[in-house]
mmCIF file of C-alpha atoms in Angstrom:
data_model
loop_
_atom_site.group_PDB
_atom_site.id
_atom_site.type_symbol
_atom_site.label_atom_id
_atom_site.label_comp_id
_atom_site.label_asym_id
_atom_site.label_seq_id
_atom_site.Cartn_x
_atom_site.Cartn_y
_atom_site.Cartn_z
ATOM 1 C CA UNK P 1 75.633 88.448 114.740
ATOM 2 C CA UNK P 2 72.049 87.244 114.533
ATOM 3 C CA UNK P 3 69.355 87.935 117.153
ATOM 4 C CA UNK P 4 69.710 84.296 118.282
ATOM 5 C CA UNK P 5 73.468 85.022 118.824
ATOM 6 C CA UNK P 6 74.595 82.813 115.935
ATOM 7 C CA UNK P 7 77.330 84.222 113.703
ATOM 8 C CA UNK P 8 77.204 84.420 109.926
ATOM 9 C CA UNK P 9 80.150 85.735 107.845
ATOM 10 C CA UNK P 10 79.138 88.526 105.483
ATOM 11 C CA UNK P 11 82.477 89.870 104.151
ATOM 12 C CA UNK P 12 85.925 88.280 103.924
ATOM 13 C CA UNK P 13 89.405 89.542 103.089
ATOM 14 C CA UNK P 14 89.188 92.497 105.455
ATOM 15 C CA UNK P 15 92.101 94.231 107.172
ATOM 16 C CA UNK P 16 91.125 96.634 109.990
ATOM 17 C CA UNK P 17 87.348 96.857 110.417
ATOM 18 C CA UNK P 18 86.633 100.184 112.078
ATOM 19 C CA UNK P 19 83.109 101.240 111.407
ATOM 20 C CA UNK P 20 79.596 100.530 110.240
ATOM 21 C CA UNK P 21 76.728 102.914 109.628
ATOM 22 C CA UNK P 22 73.362 102.525 107.934
ATOM 23 C CA UNK P 23 71.629 105.048 105.701
ATOM 24 C CA UNK P 24 68.485 106.690 107.013
ATOM 25 C CA UNK P 25 66.273 104.272 105.072
ATOM 26 C CA UNK P 26 68.313 101.241 106.194
ATOM 27 C CA UNK P 27 69.011 100.176 102.612
ATOM 28 C CA UNK P 28 72.690 101.142 102.449
ATOM 29 C CA UNK P 29 75.446 99.894 104.737
ATOM 30 C CA UNK P 30 78.534 102.105 104.944
ATOM 31 C CA UNK P 31 81.716 100.311 105.955
ATOM 32 C CA UNK P 32 85.193 101.503 106.913
ATOM 33 C CA UNK P 33 88.138 99.145 106.486
ATOM 34 C CA UNK P 34 91.060 101.331 107.555
ATOM 35 C CA UNK P 35 93.637 99.239 105.714
ATOM 36 C CA UNK P 36 91.695 99.650 102.474
ATOM 37 C CA UNK P 37 91.855 103.477 102.725
ATOM 38 C CA UNK P 38 88.263 104.362 102.154
ATOM 39 C CA UNK P 39 84.562 104.094 102.790
ATOM 40 C CA UNK P 40 82.518 101.549 100.893
ATOM 41 C CA UNK P 41 78.759 101.466 100.459
ATOM 42 C CA UNK P 42 76.752 98.289 100.030
ATOM 43 C CA UNK P 43 73.137 97.660 99.217
ATOM 44 C CA UNK P 44 71.719 96.092 102.395
ATOM 45 C CA UNK P 45 68.817 93.644 102.413
ATOM 46 C CA UNK P 46 67.070 93.690 105.779
ATOM 47 C CA UNK P 47 65.249 90.429 105.018
ATOM 48 C CA UNK P 48 68.353 88.269 104.660
ATOM 49 C CA UNK P 49 70.934 90.577 106.291
ATOM 50 C CA UNK P 50 73.208 90.363 103.257
ATOM 51 C CA UNK P 51 75.186 93.088 101.539
ATOM 52 C CA UNK P 52 75.570 93.383 97.779
ATOM 53 C CA UNK P 53 76.870 95.780 95.157
ATOM 54 C CA UNK P 54 79.998 97.149 96.850
ATOM 55 C CA UNK P 55 81.070 100.580 95.656
ATOM 56 C CA UNK P 56 83.780 102.901 96.914
ATOM 57 C CA UNK P 57 82.241 106.269 97.797
ATOM 58 C CA UNK P 58 85.247 107.875 99.522
ATOM 59 C CA UNK P 59 88.911 107.254 98.777
ATOM 60 C CA UNK P 60 91.329 108.495 101.434
ATOM 61 C CA UNK P 61 94.922 108.397 100.269
ATOM 62 C CA UNK P 62 97.475 107.091 102.788
ATOM 63 C CA UNK P 63 99.245 110.475 102.990
ATOM 64 C CA UNK P 64 95.937 111.992 104.196
ATOM 65 C CA UNK P 65 95.584 109.520 107.058
ATOM 66 C CA UNK P 66 93.383 106.480 107.586
ATOM 67 C CA UNK P 67 89.613 106.356 107.906
ATOM 68 C CA UNK P 68 88.673 105.071 111.347
ATOM 69 C CA UNK P 69 85.375 105.189 113.274
ATOM 70 C CA UNK P 70 82.179 106.338 111.570
ATOM 71 C CA UNK P 71 78.702 107.536 112.509
ATOM 72 C CA UNK P 72 75.735 109.034 110.675
ATOM 73 C CA UNK P 73 73.710 112.141 111.432
ATOM 74 C CA UNK P 74 69.976 112.785 111.135
ATOM 75 C CA UNK P 75 70.519 114.354 107.687
ATOM 76 C CA UNK P 76 72.123 111.143 106.380
ATOM 77 C CA UNK P 77 75.677 112.505 106.290
ATOM 78 C CA UNK P 78 78.609 110.368 107.412
ATOM 79 C CA UNK P 79 81.091 111.553 110.044
ATOM 80 C CA UNK P 80 84.462 109.783 109.810
ATOM 81 C CA UNK P 81 87.447 110.036 112.147
ATOM 82 C CA UNK P 82 90.725 110.348 110.220
ATOM 83 C CA UNK P 83 93.663 108.713 112.048
ATOM 84 C CA UNK P 84 96.881 110.609 111.407
ATOM 85 C CA UNK P 85 95.173 113.720 110.014
ATOM 86 C CA UNK P 86 93.720 115.164 113.216
ATOM 87 C CA UNK P 87 90.252 115.576 111.772
ATOM 88 C CA UNK P 88 86.713 114.335 111.575
ATOM 89 C CA UNK P 89 85.211 114.712 108.117
ATOM 90 C CA UNK P 90 81.535 114.953 107.208
ATOM 91 C CA UNK P 91 80.597 113.361 103.889
ATOM 92 C CA UNK P 92 77.326 113.430 101.950
ATOM 93 C CA UNK P 93 75.845 109.995 101.188
ATOM 94 C CA UNK P 94 77.376 110.174 97.696
ATOM 95 C CA UNK P 95 80.862 110.682 99.170
ATOM 96 C CA UNK P 96 81.176 114.428 98.605
ATOM 97 C CA UNK P 97 83.135 116.131 101.392
ATOM 98 C CA UNK P 98 80.842 118.593 103.189
ATOM 99 C CA UNK P 99 83.083 119.796 106.022
ATOM 100 C CA UNK P 100 86.093 118.917 108.140
ATOM 101 C CA UNK P 101 86.570 119.526 111.854
ATOM 102 C CA UNK P 102 90.214 119.959 112.827
ATOM 103 C CA UNK P 103 91.460 118.804 116.240
ATOM 104 C CA UNK P 104 94.696 119.686 118.063
ATOM 105 C CA UNK P 105 95.800 116.030 118.003
ATOM 106 C CA UNK P 106 96.791 113.705 115.157
ATOM 107 C CA UNK P 107 95.299 110.353 116.136
ATOM 108 C CA UNK P 108 91.524 110.667 115.892
ATOM 109 C CA UNK P 109 89.857 107.300 116.450
ATOM 110 C CA UNK P 110 86.072 107.557 116.417
ATOM 111 C CA UNK P 111 83.011 109.733 116.837
ATOM 112 C CA UNK P 112 79.450 109.354 118.065
ATOM 113 C CA UNK P 113 76.523 111.645 118.749
ATOM 114 C CA UNK P 114 75.338 112.062 122.306
ATOM 115 C CA UNK P 115 73.755 114.456 124.741
ATOM 116 C CA UNK P 116 70.102 114.753 125.667
ATOM 117 C CA UNK P 117 69.206 115.994 122.160
ATOM 118 C CA UNK P 118 71.870 113.986 120.279
ATOM 119 C CA UNK P 119 73.333 117.319 119.138
ATOM 120 C CA UNK P 120 76.837 116.856 120.542
ATOM 121 C CA UNK P 121 79.519 114.996 118.617
ATOM 122 C CA UNK P 122 81.917 113.142 120.902
ATOM 123 C CA UNK P 123 85.320 112.417 119.390
ATOM 124 C CA UNK P 124 87.855 109.955 120.783
ATOM 125 C CA UNK P 125 91.590 110.236 120.201
ATOM 126 C CA UNK P 126 94.708 108.205 120.967
ATOM 127 C CA UNK P 127 98.225 108.814 122.177
ATOM 128 C CA UNK P 128 99.713 105.290 122.144
ATOM 129 C CA UNK P 129 101.652 105.582 118.879
ATOM 130 C CA UNK P 130 103.107 109.048 119.535
ATOM 131 C CA UNK P 131 106.780 109.680 120.249
ATOM 132 C CA UNK P 132 107.796 111.591 123.364
ATOM 133 C CA UNK P 133 108.215 114.763 121.276
ATOM 134 C CA UNK P 134 104.784 114.313 119.679
ATOM 135 C CA UNK P 135 103.211 113.815 123.118
ATOM 136 C CA UNK P 136 104.761 117.079 124.306
ATOM 137 C CA UNK P 137 103.422 118.837 121.200
ATOM 138 C CA UNK P 138 99.975 117.243 121.642
ATOM 139 C CA UNK P 139 99.362 117.204 125.406
ATOM 140 C CA UNK P 140 95.653 116.433 124.964
ATOM 141 C CA UNK P 141 96.183 113.410 122.712
ATOM 142 C CA UNK P 142 94.206 110.482 124.053
ATOM 143 C CA UNK P 143 91.478 112.828 125.245
ATOM 144 C CA UNK P 144 87.776 112.935 124.550
ATOM 145 C CA UNK P 145 86.474 115.971 122.671
ATOM 146 C CA UNK P 146 82.945 117.338 122.346
ATOM 147 C CA UNK P 147 81.742 119.690 119.643
ATOM 148 C CA UNK P 148 78.405 121.192 118.678
ATOM 149 C CA UNK P 149 78.174 119.929 115.121
ATOM 150 C CA UNK P 150 75.086 121.905 114.132
ATOM 151 C CA UNK P 151 73.202 118.698 113.337
ATOM 152 C CA UNK P 152 71.769 115.876 115.393
ATOM 153 C CA UNK P 153 72.674 112.245 115.455
ATOM 154 C CA UNK P 154 70.333 109.284 115.553
ATOM 155 C CA UNK P 155 69.392 107.050 118.449
ATOM 156 C CA UNK P 156 71.210 103.732 118.578
ATOM 157 C CA UNK P 157 69.657 100.861 116.653
ATOM 158 C CA UNK P 158 68.542 98.175 119.071
ATOM 159 C CA UNK P 159 70.199 94.809 118.574
ATOM 160 C CA UNK P 160 67.712 92.277 117.259
ATOM 161 C CA UNK P 161 65.003 94.920 117.098
#
């Protein structure tokens, strides 16, 4: 989506687009396609808005869950919600797993930093695909969680700015 509201395709052949994040210097675009089971990094050219040089930096095997929403912290690490695993994982820019935050629900959908100092990680979850027994076992599924992640997030990038 261009600042003039025109639309230009950048990638094709996608399945379930669930997240975008930019590196601190704006030169790398991180992309989550849940159906492709991983996180890809692209070189990003701010002048023409194009992505090049796709490389897989994190592979998440189907038995581990599916990568879902993504955000980036002020240290350049990626935070990724893992649908089906009940976690949010923090990855270094090279794809190395730094930490994992476990939640008491299985279907973790996304995460974003908030709060006055951007030092709170808000995590969304779902309950729609759970059986009645799973809902009883996970009474807080579908809830919003907040954790103190020990790092800060970044302010939102202004559209067209």
